[in-house]
């Protein structure tokens, strides 16, 4: 029976994969072992002897977490990736998929972002620690594939949201942070405070869509070059907060706090490669995805990751 090991299995994407209920899959979280520790990592790989790995584990956060903890995000993600890809090599893993994100692309580069431009310039300063650590994932995968014949492939999704996200105000991403804030603003009859101008644009995709694409990729993608997972549809932060307010039933005041950072203005990405492989794949529209996530949050609060 060949096992697929999912590192970061308790997170936003890991829990979406778990919801698919597929057999022979093992989901890891920090409780099973700290992947920044090489010995603990190898022990987990020797215990499970996976044939395939979906490597999700990372220190992940939104603009707040990335700007405050650039050193921690760099260190922890470099260590996790070095350990996981080395342990996979040492235990004979047949295929491993890792994840970067469209925020790792150069801040100044042609639009739409294309896989070939990944290393053509520095990332946006708001998340350079995380971005460089993630770029090293691509370097490490290529180097291992070249020297040791490993089969390491990489997906590059855009901004992902959905049930079981990290709803923490400081290091959460924009969607979960605003859902959490909106819930409390409605409950306490206070203003809903949005960071920045509301003008930046993000390509928002529902985690359950990414889960399906990750499994498709693990079984069907044979190229060594990364592939971008994008709907190609941008939503402004302003429009996003209006959708969240509507789905939450919040009718109070929405305030934009200009003292908070906007970060990258936009990061539109090229879905040509994905469309070539899956011309009929449909991403969940933002309106429906936000509705699902708001309903999940309201049903599960306060037992949510925050
Ligand atoms: P997440 O919700 O923050 O989950 C992170 C997972 O990694 C959790 O299961 C966590 O375990 C685990 N983890 C963190 N540090 C660990 C450590 N030292 N040892 C062992 N496990 C550790 O992350 P996500 O949003 O699902 O992201 C998954 C992957 O997709 C990441 O590689 C991320 O870079 C990438 N990605 C995310 C987005 C996005 O918008 N969310 C976009 C593009 C790419 P615990 O639950 O026990 O802490
Ligand atoms: O998801 P997010 O935090 O990170 O989105 P990035 C930041 C954008 O949302 C900025 C606005 O324009 C913020 O001004 N925003 C408005 C808020 N209100 C809030 C709020 O309450 N919380 C947050 N967090 N933002 C991330 C990278 O970039 O993209 C990560 O830092 C990761 O590494 C992720 O790759 C996919 O989209 O700017």
mmCIF file of C-alpha atoms and ligand atoms in Angstrom:
data_model
loop_
_atom_site.group_PDB
_atom_site.id
_atom_site.type_symbol
_atom_site.label_atom_id
_atom_site.label_comp_id
_atom_site.label_asym_id
_atom_site.label_seq_id
_atom_site.Cartn_x
_atom_site.Cartn_y
_atom_site.Cartn_z
ATOM 1 C CA UNK A 1 0.000 0.000 0.000
ATOM 2 C CA UNK A 2 1.795 3.199 -1.121
ATOM 3 C CA UNK A 3 1.389 6.121 1.254
ATOM 4 C CA UNK A 4 1.145 9.823 0.366
ATOM 5 C CA UNK A 5 2.516 11.949 3.201
ATOM 6 C CA UNK A 6 1.080 15.466 3.581
ATOM 7 C CA UNK A 7 3.323 17.784 5.587
ATOM 8 C CA UNK A 8 1.446 20.791 6.952
ATOM 9 C CA UNK A 9 -1.633 18.574 6.919
ATOM 10 C CA UNK A 10 -3.466 20.549 9.614
ATOM 11 C CA UNK A 11 -3.369 23.867 7.753
ATOM 12 C CA UNK A 12 -5.577 25.678 5.249
ATOM 13 C CA UNK A 13 -4.659 23.532 2.221
ATOM 14 C CA UNK A 14 -3.859 20.352 4.176
ATOM 15 C CA UNK A 15 -7.314 20.276 5.755
ATOM 16 C CA UNK A 16 -8.921 20.861 2.333
ATOM 17 C CA UNK A 17 -7.062 17.822 0.964
ATOM 18 C CA UNK A 18 -8.204 15.860 4.027
ATOM 19 C CA UNK A 19 -11.839 16.806 3.254
ATOM 20 C CA UNK A 20 -11.473 14.913 -0.041
ATOM 21 C CA UNK A 21 -11.310 11.728 2.064
ATOM 22 C CA UNK A 22 -8.839 9.836 -0.133
ATOM 23 C CA UNK A 23 -7.243 6.587 1.169
ATOM 24 C CA UNK A 24 -3.573 5.953 2.076
ATOM 25 C CA UNK A 25 -2.861 9.537 3.012
ATOM 26 C CA UNK A 26 -1.043 10.554 6.221
ATOM 27 C CA UNK A 27 -1.496 14.134 7.445
ATOM 28 C CA UNK A 28 1.234 15.620 9.632
ATOM 29 C CA UNK A 29 1.150 18.654 11.915
ATOM 30 C CA UNK A 30 3.687 20.135 14.304
ATOM 31 C CA UNK A 31 2.394 17.724 16.952
ATOM 32 C CA UNK A 32 3.927 14.838 14.975
ATOM 33 C CA UNK A 33 7.326 16.526 14.811
ATOM 34 C CA UNK A 34 9.101 19.819 14.226
ATOM 35 C CA UNK A 35 10.284 19.863 10.609
ATOM 36 C CA UNK A 36 12.871 22.544 11.377
ATOM 37 C CA UNK A 37 14.679 19.687 13.197
ATOM 38 C CA UNK A 38 16.417 17.311 10.760
ATOM 39 C CA UNK A 39 16.428 14.265 13.038
ATOM 40 C CA UNK A 40 12.698 14.584 13.769
ATOM 41 C CA UNK A 41 12.049 14.988 10.035
ATOM 42 C CA UNK A 42 14.016 11.879 9.018
ATOM 43 C CA UNK A 43 12.336 9.904 11.810
ATOM 44 C CA UNK A 44 8.888 10.814 10.399
ATOM 45 C CA UNK A 45 9.918 9.783 6.872
ATOM 46 C CA UNK A 46 11.409 6.472 8.095
ATOM 47 C CA UNK A 47 8.230 5.802 10.089
ATOM 48 C CA UNK A 48 5.816 6.403 7.184
ATOM 49 C CA UNK A 49 8.044 5.470 4.191
ATOM 50 C CA UNK A 50 5.875 7.546 1.790
ATOM 51 C CA UNK A 51 5.977 6.916 -1.959
ATOM 52 C CA UNK A 52 4.719 10.463 -2.585
ATOM 53 C CA UNK A 53 4.764 13.700 -0.576
ATOM 54 C CA UNK A 54 2.603 16.818 -0.701
ATOM 55 C CA UNK A 55 4.878 19.252 1.095
ATOM 56 C CA UNK A 56 2.772 22.077 2.552
ATOM 57 C CA UNK A 57 4.454 22.709 5.912
ATOM 58 C CA UNK A 58 5.736 26.257 6.200
ATOM 59 C CA UNK A 59 5.621 29.328 8.355
ATOM 60 C CA UNK A 60 2.956 31.227 6.423
ATOM 61 C CA UNK A 61 1.400 34.615 7.029
ATOM 62 C CA UNK A 62 -0.022 37.751 5.515
ATOM 63 C CA UNK A 63 1.631 41.107 5.115
ATOM 64 C CA UNK A 64 1.654 41.749 8.884
ATOM 65 C CA UNK A 65 3.438 38.549 9.843
ATOM 66 C CA UNK A 66 5.879 38.843 6.943
ATOM 67 C CA UNK A 67 6.891 42.414 7.750
ATOM 68 C CA UNK A 68 7.366 41.776 11.484
ATOM 69 C CA UNK A 69 9.044 38.349 11.256
ATOM 70 C CA UNK A 70 11.083 38.414 8.028
ATOM 71 C CA UNK A 71 14.007 36.670 9.829
ATOM 72 C CA UNK A 72 11.839 33.918 11.348
ATOM 73 C CA UNK A 73 9.977 33.329 8.090
ATOM 74 C CA UNK A 74 13.290 33.036 6.228
ATOM 75 C CA UNK A 75 14.956 30.781 8.806
ATOM 76 C CA UNK A 76 12.058 28.424 9.518
ATOM 77 C CA UNK A 77 11.080 27.969 5.896
ATOM 78 C CA UNK A 78 14.636 27.380 4.704
ATOM 79 C CA UNK A 79 15.125 24.770 7.469
ATOM 80 C CA UNK A 80 11.800 23.019 6.856
ATOM 81 C CA UNK A 81 12.461 22.785 3.115
ATOM 82 C CA UNK A 82 16.078 21.624 3.435
ATOM 83 C CA UNK A 83 15.001 18.932 5.913
ATOM 84 C CA UNK A 84 11.911 17.682 4.083
ATOM 85 C CA UNK A 85 13.505 17.439 0.634
ATOM 86 C CA UNK A 86 16.636 15.768 2.085
ATOM 87 C CA UNK A 87 14.648 13.288 4.178
ATOM 88 C CA UNK A 88 12.528 12.488 1.098
ATOM 89 C CA UNK A 89 15.702 11.827 -0.907
ATOM 90 C CA UNK A 90 17.240 9.633 1.792
ATOM 91 C CA UNK A 91 14.086 7.514 2.109
ATOM 92 C CA UNK A 92 13.468 7.081 -1.618
ATOM 93 C CA UNK A 93 10.323 9.196 -2.107
ATOM 94 C CA UNK A 94 9.201 8.766 -5.749
ATOM 95 C CA UNK A 95 7.526 12.199 -6.187
ATOM 96 C CA UNK A 96 7.261 15.322 -4.048
ATOM 97 C CA UNK A 97 5.231 18.457 -4.736
ATOM 98 C CA UNK A 98 6.116 21.707 -2.938
ATOM 99 C CA UNK A 99 4.399 25.096 -2.899
ATOM 100 C CA UNK A 100 5.620 28.590 -3.591
ATOM 101 C CA UNK A 101 3.292 31.570 -4.009
ATOM 102 C CA UNK A 102 2.873 34.389 -6.526
ATOM 103 C CA UNK A 103 4.214 36.804 -3.896
ATOM 104 C CA UNK A 104 7.693 35.313 -4.435
ATOM 105 C CA UNK A 105 7.946 36.732 -7.978
ATOM 106 C CA UNK A 106 10.065 39.855 -8.616
ATOM 107 C CA UNK A 107 8.340 43.073 -7.564
ATOM 108 C CA UNK A 108 9.206 44.612 -10.923
ATOM 109 C CA UNK A 109 8.526 42.161 -13.691
ATOM 110 C CA UNK A 110 6.328 41.819 -16.776
ATOM 111 C CA UNK A 111 2.632 41.067 -16.172
ATOM 112 C CA UNK A 112 1.057 38.630 -16.070
ATOM 113 C CA UNK A 113 3.609 36.872 -13.850
ATOM 114 C CA UNK A 114 5.056 33.905 -15.686
ATOM 115 C CA UNK A 115 6.944 30.880 -14.312
ATOM 116 C CA UNK A 116 10.071 31.785 -16.298
ATOM 117 C CA UNK A 117 10.522 35.177 -14.517
ATOM 118 C CA UNK A 118 10.757 33.722 -11.004
ATOM 119 C CA UNK A 119 14.361 34.740 -10.320
ATOM 120 C CA UNK A 120 14.539 37.877 -12.483
ATOM 121 C CA UNK A 121 14.719 40.440 -9.703
ATOM 122 C CA UNK A 122 14.094 41.047 -5.986
ATOM 123 C CA UNK A 123 10.651 40.292 -4.475
ATOM 124 C CA UNK A 124 8.482 42.976 -2.904
ATOM 125 C CA UNK A 125 10.138 44.204 0.354
ATOM 126 C CA UNK A 126 6.999 43.377 2.378
ATOM 127 C CA UNK A 127 7.796 39.652 2.332
ATOM 128 C CA UNK A 128 11.385 39.286 1.112
ATOM 129 C CA UNK A 129 12.389 36.817 3.848
ATOM 130 C CA UNK A 130 9.614 34.361 3.006
ATOM 131 C CA UNK A 131 9.975 34.972 -0.732
ATOM 132 C CA UNK A 132 13.698 34.196 -0.864
ATOM 133 C CA UNK A 133 13.237 31.124 1.314
ATOM 134 C CA UNK A 134 10.564 29.897 -1.100
ATOM 135 C CA UNK A 135 12.693 30.632 -4.149
ATOM 136 C CA UNK A 136 15.389 28.387 -2.632
ATOM 137 C CA UNK A 137 12.785 25.620 -2.716
ATOM 138 C CA UNK A 138 12.850 25.880 -6.510
ATOM 139 C CA UNK A 139 16.679 25.929 -6.515
ATOM 140 C CA UNK A 140 16.883 22.937 -4.154
ATOM 141 C CA UNK A 141 14.323 20.965 -6.176
ATOM 142 C CA UNK A 142 16.175 21.598 -9.458
ATOM 143 C CA UNK A 143 19.563 20.785 -7.892
ATOM 144 C CA UNK A 144 18.292 17.504 -6.362
ATOM 145 C CA UNK A 145 16.538 16.515 -9.580
ATOM 146 C CA UNK A 146 19.770 17.185 -11.496
ATOM 147 C CA UNK A 147 22.301 15.466 -9.198
ATOM 148 C CA UNK A 148 20.234 12.662 -7.652
ATOM 149 C CA UNK A 149 17.410 12.138 -10.143
ATOM 150 C CA UNK A 150 14.753 13.181 -7.630
ATOM 151 C CA UNK A 151 11.251 13.964 -8.895
ATOM 152 C CA UNK A 152 10.524 17.251 -7.137
ATOM 153 C CA UNK A 153 7.898 19.545 -8.646
ATOM 154 C CA UNK A 154 6.491 22.928 -7.593
ATOM 155 C CA UNK A 155 3.078 24.606 -7.678
ATOM 156 C CA UNK A 156 2.720 28.398 -7.457
ATOM 157 C CA UNK A 157 -0.781 29.339 -6.227
ATOM 158 C CA UNK A 158 -2.031 32.897 -5.733
ATOM 159 C CA UNK A 159 -3.719 34.093 -2.485
ATOM 160 C CA UNK A 160 -5.661 31.179 -1.027
ATOM 161 C CA UNK A 161 -8.512 31.413 1.484
ATOM 162 C CA UNK A 162 -11.201 29.182 2.968
ATOM 163 C CA UNK A 163 -12.275 27.119 5.979
ATOM 164 C CA UNK A 164 -9.615 26.427 8.624
ATOM 165 C CA UNK A 165 -7.503 29.385 7.561
ATOM 166 C CA UNK A 166 -5.431 31.353 10.116
ATOM 167 C CA UNK A 167 -7.840 34.065 11.342
ATOM 168 C CA UNK A 168 -5.238 35.846 13.489
ATOM 169 C CA UNK A 169 -5.397 39.653 13.157
ATOM 170 C CA UNK A 170 -1.619 40.176 13.097
ATOM 171 C CA UNK A 171 -0.227 37.406 10.895
ATOM 172 C CA UNK A 172 -3.346 36.190 9.106
ATOM 173 C CA UNK A 173 -3.885 36.823 5.403
ATOM 174 C CA UNK A 174 -6.305 39.513 4.278
ATOM 175 C CA UNK A 175 -9.416 37.335 3.775
ATOM 176 C CA UNK A 176 -9.427 35.558 7.160
ATOM 177 C CA UNK A 177 -8.355 38.726 9.008
ATOM 178 C CA UNK A 178 -11.224 40.754 7.510
ATOM 179 C CA UNK A 179 -13.768 37.985 8.117
ATOM 180 C CA UNK A 180 -12.725 37.833 11.771
ATOM 181 C CA UNK A 181 -12.763 41.644 12.121
ATOM 182 C CA UNK A 182 -16.146 41.889 10.387
ATOM 183 C CA UNK A 183 -17.653 39.244 12.671
ATOM 184 C CA UNK A 184 -16.568 41.182 15.787
ATOM 185 C CA UNK A 185 -17.575 44.592 14.311
ATOM 186 C CA UNK A 186 -21.096 43.232 13.735
ATOM 187 C CA UNK A 187 -21.228 41.580 17.175
ATOM 188 C CA UNK A 188 -19.941 44.661 19.021
ATOM 189 C CA UNK A 189 -21.541 47.267 16.743
ATOM 190 C CA UNK A 190 -18.166 48.901 15.986
ATOM 191 C CA UNK A 191 -16.451 50.106 12.771
ATOM 192 C CA UNK A 192 -14.786 47.577 10.476
ATOM 193 C CA UNK A 193 -11.180 48.779 10.072
ATOM 194 C CA UNK A 194 -9.447 47.747 6.836
ATOM 195 C CA UNK A 195 -5.678 48.157 6.398
ATOM 196 C CA UNK A 196 -4.334 50.413 3.648
ATOM 197 C CA UNK A 197 -6.175 52.209 0.841
ATOM 198 C CA UNK A 198 -8.336 49.299 -0.353
ATOM 199 C CA UNK A 199 -6.923 49.834 -3.847
ATOM 200 C CA UNK A 200 -4.536 46.833 -4.127
ATOM 201 C CA UNK A 201 -5.690 43.859 -6.154
ATOM 202 C CA UNK A 202 -5.372 40.173 -5.285
ATOM 203 C CA UNK A 203 -6.166 36.945 -7.144
ATOM 204 C CA UNK A 204 -8.175 35.038 -4.523
ATOM 205 C CA UNK A 205 -8.694 31.288 -4.860
ATOM 206 C CA UNK A 206 -10.636 28.905 -2.611
ATOM 207 C CA UNK A 207 -8.506 26.293 -0.833
ATOM 208 C CA UNK A 208 -10.716 23.407 -1.976
ATOM 209 C CA UNK A 209 -9.858 24.264 -5.592
ATOM 210 C CA UNK A 210 -6.133 24.204 -4.773
ATOM 211 C CA UNK A 211 -6.559 20.849 -3.015
ATOM 212 C CA UNK A 212 -7.997 19.318 -6.204
ATOM 213 C CA UNK A 213 -5.212 20.830 -8.326
ATOM 214 C CA UNK A 214 -2.536 19.556 -5.921
ATOM 215 C CA UNK A 215 -3.820 15.996 -6.243
ATOM 216 C CA UNK A 216 -4.128 16.315 -10.018
ATOM 217 C CA UNK A 217 -0.516 17.579 -10.149
ATOM 218 C CA UNK A 218 0.837 14.784 -7.965
ATOM 219 C CA UNK A 219 -0.489 12.141 -10.355
ATOM 220 C CA UNK A 220 -0.312 13.899 -13.727
ATOM 221 C CA UNK A 221 2.265 16.681 -13.896
ATOM 222 C CA UNK A 222 5.589 15.516 -15.310
ATOM 223 C CA UNK A 223 7.433 18.774 -16.091
ATOM 224 C CA UNK A 224 10.311 19.920 -13.843
ATOM 225 C CA UNK A 225 9.333 23.600 -14.303
ATOM 226 C CA UNK A 226 6.851 25.107 -11.791
ATOM 227 C CA UNK A 227 3.187 25.662 -12.700
ATOM 228 C CA UNK A 228 1.052 28.610 -11.567
ATOM 229 C CA UNK A 229 -2.399 27.876 -10.115
ATOM 230 C CA UNK A 230 -4.451 30.997 -10.787
ATOM 231 C CA UNK A 231 -8.010 31.982 -11.648
ATOM 232 C CA UNK A 232 -6.569 35.057 -13.384
ATOM 233 C CA UNK A 233 -9.323 37.161 -11.777
ATOM 234 C CA UNK A 234 -8.271 40.110 -9.592
ATOM 235 C CA UNK A 235 -10.378 41.484 -6.736
ATOM 236 C CA UNK A 236 -9.627 44.829 -5.080
ATOM 237 C CA UNK A 237 -9.372 44.862 -1.289
ATOM 238 C CA UNK A 238 -12.272 47.353 -1.306
ATOM 239 C CA UNK A 239 -14.516 45.017 -3.302
ATOM 240 C CA UNK A 240 -13.402 42.110 -1.099
ATOM 241 C CA UNK A 241 -14.445 43.848 2.101
ATOM 242 C CA UNK A 242 -17.839 44.736 0.568
ATOM 243 C CA UNK A 243 -18.447 41.058 -0.272
ATOM 244 C CA UNK A 244 -17.399 39.982 3.240
ATOM 245 C CA UNK A 245 -19.695 42.616 4.829
ATOM 246 C CA UNK A 246 -22.616 41.512 2.638
ATOM 247 C CA UNK A 247 -22.167 37.807 3.457
ATOM 248 C CA UNK A 248 -21.716 38.588 7.172
ATOM 249 C CA UNK A 249 -24.746 40.904 7.230
ATOM 250 C CA UNK A 250 -22.592 43.786 8.491
ATOM 251 C CA UNK A 251 -24.121 47.210 7.779
ATOM 252 C CA UNK A 252 -21.828 49.361 9.959
ATOM 253 C CA UNK A 253 -19.056 51.758 8.936
ATOM 254 C CA UNK A 254 -16.070 50.530 6.929
ATOM 255 C CA UNK A 255 -12.908 52.558 7.615
ATOM 256 C CA UNK A 256 -9.662 52.384 5.569
ATOM 257 C CA UNK A 257 -6.589 52.887 7.780
ATOM 258 C CA UNK A 258 -3.962 54.592 5.600
ATOM 259 C CA UNK A 259 -1.312 54.120 8.296
ATOM 260 C CA UNK A 260 -1.240 50.410 7.485
ATOM 261 C CA UNK A 261 0.702 49.043 4.453
ATOM 262 C CA UNK A 262 -0.812 48.285 1.049
ATOM 263 C CA UNK A 263 2.053 45.921 0.185
ATOM 264 C CA UNK A 264 2.272 44.869 -3.459
ATOM 265 C CA UNK A 265 -0.269 46.776 -5.544
ATOM 266 C CA UNK A 266 -1.046 43.713 -7.669
ATOM 267 C CA UNK A 267 0.464 40.377 -8.733
ATOM 268 C CA UNK A 268 -1.552 39.228 -11.746
ATOM 269 C CA UNK A 269 -0.381 35.790 -12.824
ATOM 270 C CA UNK A 270 -0.409 33.791 -16.053
ATOM 271 C CA UNK A 271 -2.692 30.749 -16.073
ATOM 272 C CA UNK A 272 -1.768 29.671 -19.627
ATOM 273 C CA UNK A 273 0.102 26.561 -18.515
ATOM 274 C CA UNK A 274 -2.723 25.398 -16.232
ATOM 275 C CA UNK A 275 -5.314 26.026 -18.953
ATOM 276 C CA UNK A 276 -3.231 23.947 -21.378
ATOM 277 C CA UNK A 277 -3.432 20.975 -19.005
ATOM 278 C CA UNK A 278 -6.929 21.546 -17.577
ATOM 279 C CA UNK A 279 -8.896 23.709 -20.036
ATOM 280 C CA UNK A 280 -12.194 22.964 -18.269
ATOM 281 C CA UNK A 281 -11.076 23.515 -14.665
ATOM 282 C CA UNK A 282 -13.357 26.017 -12.958
ATOM 283 C CA UNK A 283 -12.261 28.040 -9.918
ATOM 284 C CA UNK A 284 -14.946 28.851 -7.345
ATOM 285 C CA UNK A 285 -16.090 32.469 -7.850
ATOM 286 C CA UNK A 286 -14.998 34.784 -5.008
ATOM 287 C CA UNK A 287 -18.614 35.600 -4.054
ATOM 288 C CA UNK A 288 -19.445 31.932 -3.475
ATOM 289 C CA UNK A 289 -16.114 31.133 -1.852
ATOM 290 C CA UNK A 290 -16.405 34.010 0.607
ATOM 291 C CA UNK A 291 -19.965 32.951 1.431
ATOM 292 C CA UNK A 292 -18.769 29.396 2.199
ATOM 293 C CA UNK A 293 -15.903 30.713 4.337
ATOM 294 C CA UNK A 294 -18.022 33.247 6.260
ATOM 295 C CA UNK A 295 -20.651 30.565 6.996
ATOM 296 C CA UNK A 296 -17.930 28.143 8.143
ATOM 297 C CA UNK A 297 -16.402 30.838 10.381
ATOM 298 C CA UNK A 298 -19.726 31.793 12.006
ATOM 299 C CA UNK A 299 -20.589 28.105 12.602
ATOM 300 C CA UNK A 300 -17.182 27.302 14.132
ATOM 301 C CA UNK A 301 -16.310 30.482 16.041
ATOM 302 C CA UNK A 302 -14.575 30.674 18.542
ATOM 303 C CA UNK A 303 -13.004 27.248 17.807
ATOM 304 C CA UNK A 304 -11.066 28.606 14.794
ATOM 305 C CA UNK A 305 -7.306 29.138 14.298
ATOM 306 C CA UNK A 306 -6.726 32.693 15.518
HETATM 307 P P1 LIG B 1 -1.035 27.110 7.130
HETATM 308 O O1 LIG B 1 -2.516 27.073 7.128
HETATM 309 O O2 LIG B 1 -0.327 28.182 7.860
HETATM 310 O O3 LIG B 1 -0.506 25.676 7.692
HETATM 311 C C1 LIG B 1 0.867 25.507 7.872
HETATM 312 C C2 LIG B 1 1.089 24.051 8.182
HETATM 313 O O4 LIG B 1 2.483 23.819 8.361
HETATM 314 C C3 LIG B 1 0.386 23.613 9.462
HETATM 315 O O5 LIG B 1 -0.093 22.301 9.320
HETATM 316 C C4 LIG B 1 1.509 23.669 10.484
HETATM 317 O O6 LIG B 1 1.338 22.778 11.573
HETATM 318 C C5 LIG B 1 2.674 23.230 9.632
HETATM 319 N N1 LIG B 1 3.945 23.677 10.176
HETATM 320 C C6 LIG B 1 4.388 24.953 10.297
HETATM 321 N N2 LIG B 1 5.603 24.957 10.852
HETATM 322 C C7 LIG B 1 5.942 23.655 11.095
HETATM 323 C C8 LIG B 1 7.067 23.017 11.664
HETATM 324 N N3 LIG B 1 8.119 23.703 12.122
HETATM 325 N N4 LIG B 1 7.062 21.667 11.762
HETATM 326 C C9 LIG B 1 6.006 20.949 11.315
HETATM 327 N N5 LIG B 1 4.907 21.498 10.745
HETATM 328 C C10 LIG B 1 4.887 22.844 10.656
HETATM 329 O O7 LIG B 1 -0.459 27.099 5.635
HETATM 330 P P2 LIG B 1 -1.254 27.005 4.247
HETATM 331 O O8 LIG B 1 -1.897 28.315 3.975
HETATM 332 O O9 LIG B 1 -2.051 25.752 4.227
HETATM 333 O O10 LIG B 1 -0.028 26.876 3.210
HETATM 334 C C11 LIG B 1 0.427 25.607 2.849
HETATM 335 C C12 LIG B 1 1.525 25.806 1.807
HETATM 336 O O11 LIG B 1 1.002 26.538 0.686
HETATM 337 C C13 LIG B 1 2.707 26.608 2.331
HETATM 338 O O12 LIG B 1 3.910 26.046 1.826
HETATM 339 C C14 LIG B 1 2.478 28.005 1.758
HETATM 340 O O13 LIG B 1 3.706 28.675 1.560
HETATM 341 C C15 LIG B 1 1.788 27.692 0.459
HETATM 342 N N6 LIG B 1 0.910 28.776 -0.048
HETATM 343 C C16 LIG B 1 -0.056 29.320 0.753
HETATM 344 C C17 LIG B 1 -0.845 30.361 0.249
HETATM 345 C C18 LIG B 1 -1.937 31.012 1.079
HETATM 346 O O14 LIG B 1 -2.479 32.039 0.635
HETATM 347 N N7 LIG B 1 -2.311 30.458 2.226
HETATM 348 C C19 LIG B 1 -0.654 30.825 -1.045
HETATM 349 C C20 LIG B 1 0.318 30.207 -1.838
HETATM 350 C C21 LIG B 1 1.105 29.189 -1.317
HETATM 351 P P3 LIG B 1 0.492 23.244 12.883
HETATM 352 O O15 LIG B 1 -0.937 23.379 12.428
HETATM 353 O O16 LIG B 1 0.675 22.135 13.856
HETATM 354 O O17 LIG B 1 1.092 24.557 13.315
HETATM 355 O O1 LIG B 2 -3.027 38.443 2.325
HETATM 356 P P1 LIG B 2 -2.210 39.645 2.638
HETATM 357 O O2 LIG B 2 -1.983 39.974 4.076
HETATM 358 O O3 LIG B 2 -0.765 39.540 2.015
HETATM 359 O O4 LIG B 2 -2.899 40.900 1.906
HETATM 360 P P2 LIG B 2 -0.257 39.790 0.518
HETATM 361 C C1 LIG B 2 -2.406 42.191 2.180
HETATM 362 C C2 LIG B 2 -3.274 43.225 1.475
HETATM 363 O O5 LIG B 2 -4.578 43.258 2.097
HETATM 364 C C3 LIG B 2 -2.673 44.607 1.666
HETATM 365 C C4 LIG B 2 -4.777 44.526 2.727
HETATM 366 O O6 LIG B 2 -3.037 45.414 0.582
HETATM 367 C C5 LIG B 2 -3.364 45.069 2.926
HETATM 368 O O7 LIG B 2 -3.409 46.493 3.036
HETATM 369 N N1 LIG B 2 -5.485 44.380 4.004
HETATM 370 C C6 LIG B 2 -6.558 45.121 4.368
HETATM 371 C C7 LIG B 2 -5.188 43.519 4.987
HETATM 372 N N2 LIG B 2 -6.958 44.782 5.616
HETATM 373 C C8 LIG B 2 -6.109 43.780 6.016
HETATM 374 C C9 LIG B 2 -6.032 43.023 7.213
HETATM 375 O O8 LIG B 2 -6.797 43.214 8.177
HETATM 376 N N3 LIG B 2 -5.062 42.052 7.267
HETATM 377 C C10 LIG B 2 -4.205 41.818 6.217
HETATM 378 N N4 LIG B 2 -3.301 40.829 6.330
HETATM 379 N N5 LIG B 2 -4.231 42.559 5.062
HETATM 380 C C11 LIG B 2 1.054 37.625 1.025
HETATM 381 C C12 LIG B 2 2.472 37.276 1.367
HETATM 382 O O9 LIG B 2 1.085 38.937 0.486
HETATM 383 O O10 LIG B 2 0.537 36.773 0.026
HETATM 384 C C13 LIG B 2 2.529 35.868 1.879
HETATM 385 O O11 LIG B 2 2.949 38.189 2.353
HETATM 386 C C14 LIG B 2 1.754 34.909 1.011
HETATM 387 O O12 LIG B 2 3.879 35.497 1.940
HETATM 388 C C15 LIG B 2 0.425 35.457 0.561
HETATM 389 O O13 LIG B 2 2.509 34.564 -0.095
HETATM 390 C C16 LIG B 2 -0.206 34.560 -0.486
HETATM 391 O O14 LIG B 2 -1.209 39.245 -0.473
HETATM 392 O O15 LIG B 2 0.139 41.223 0.417
#
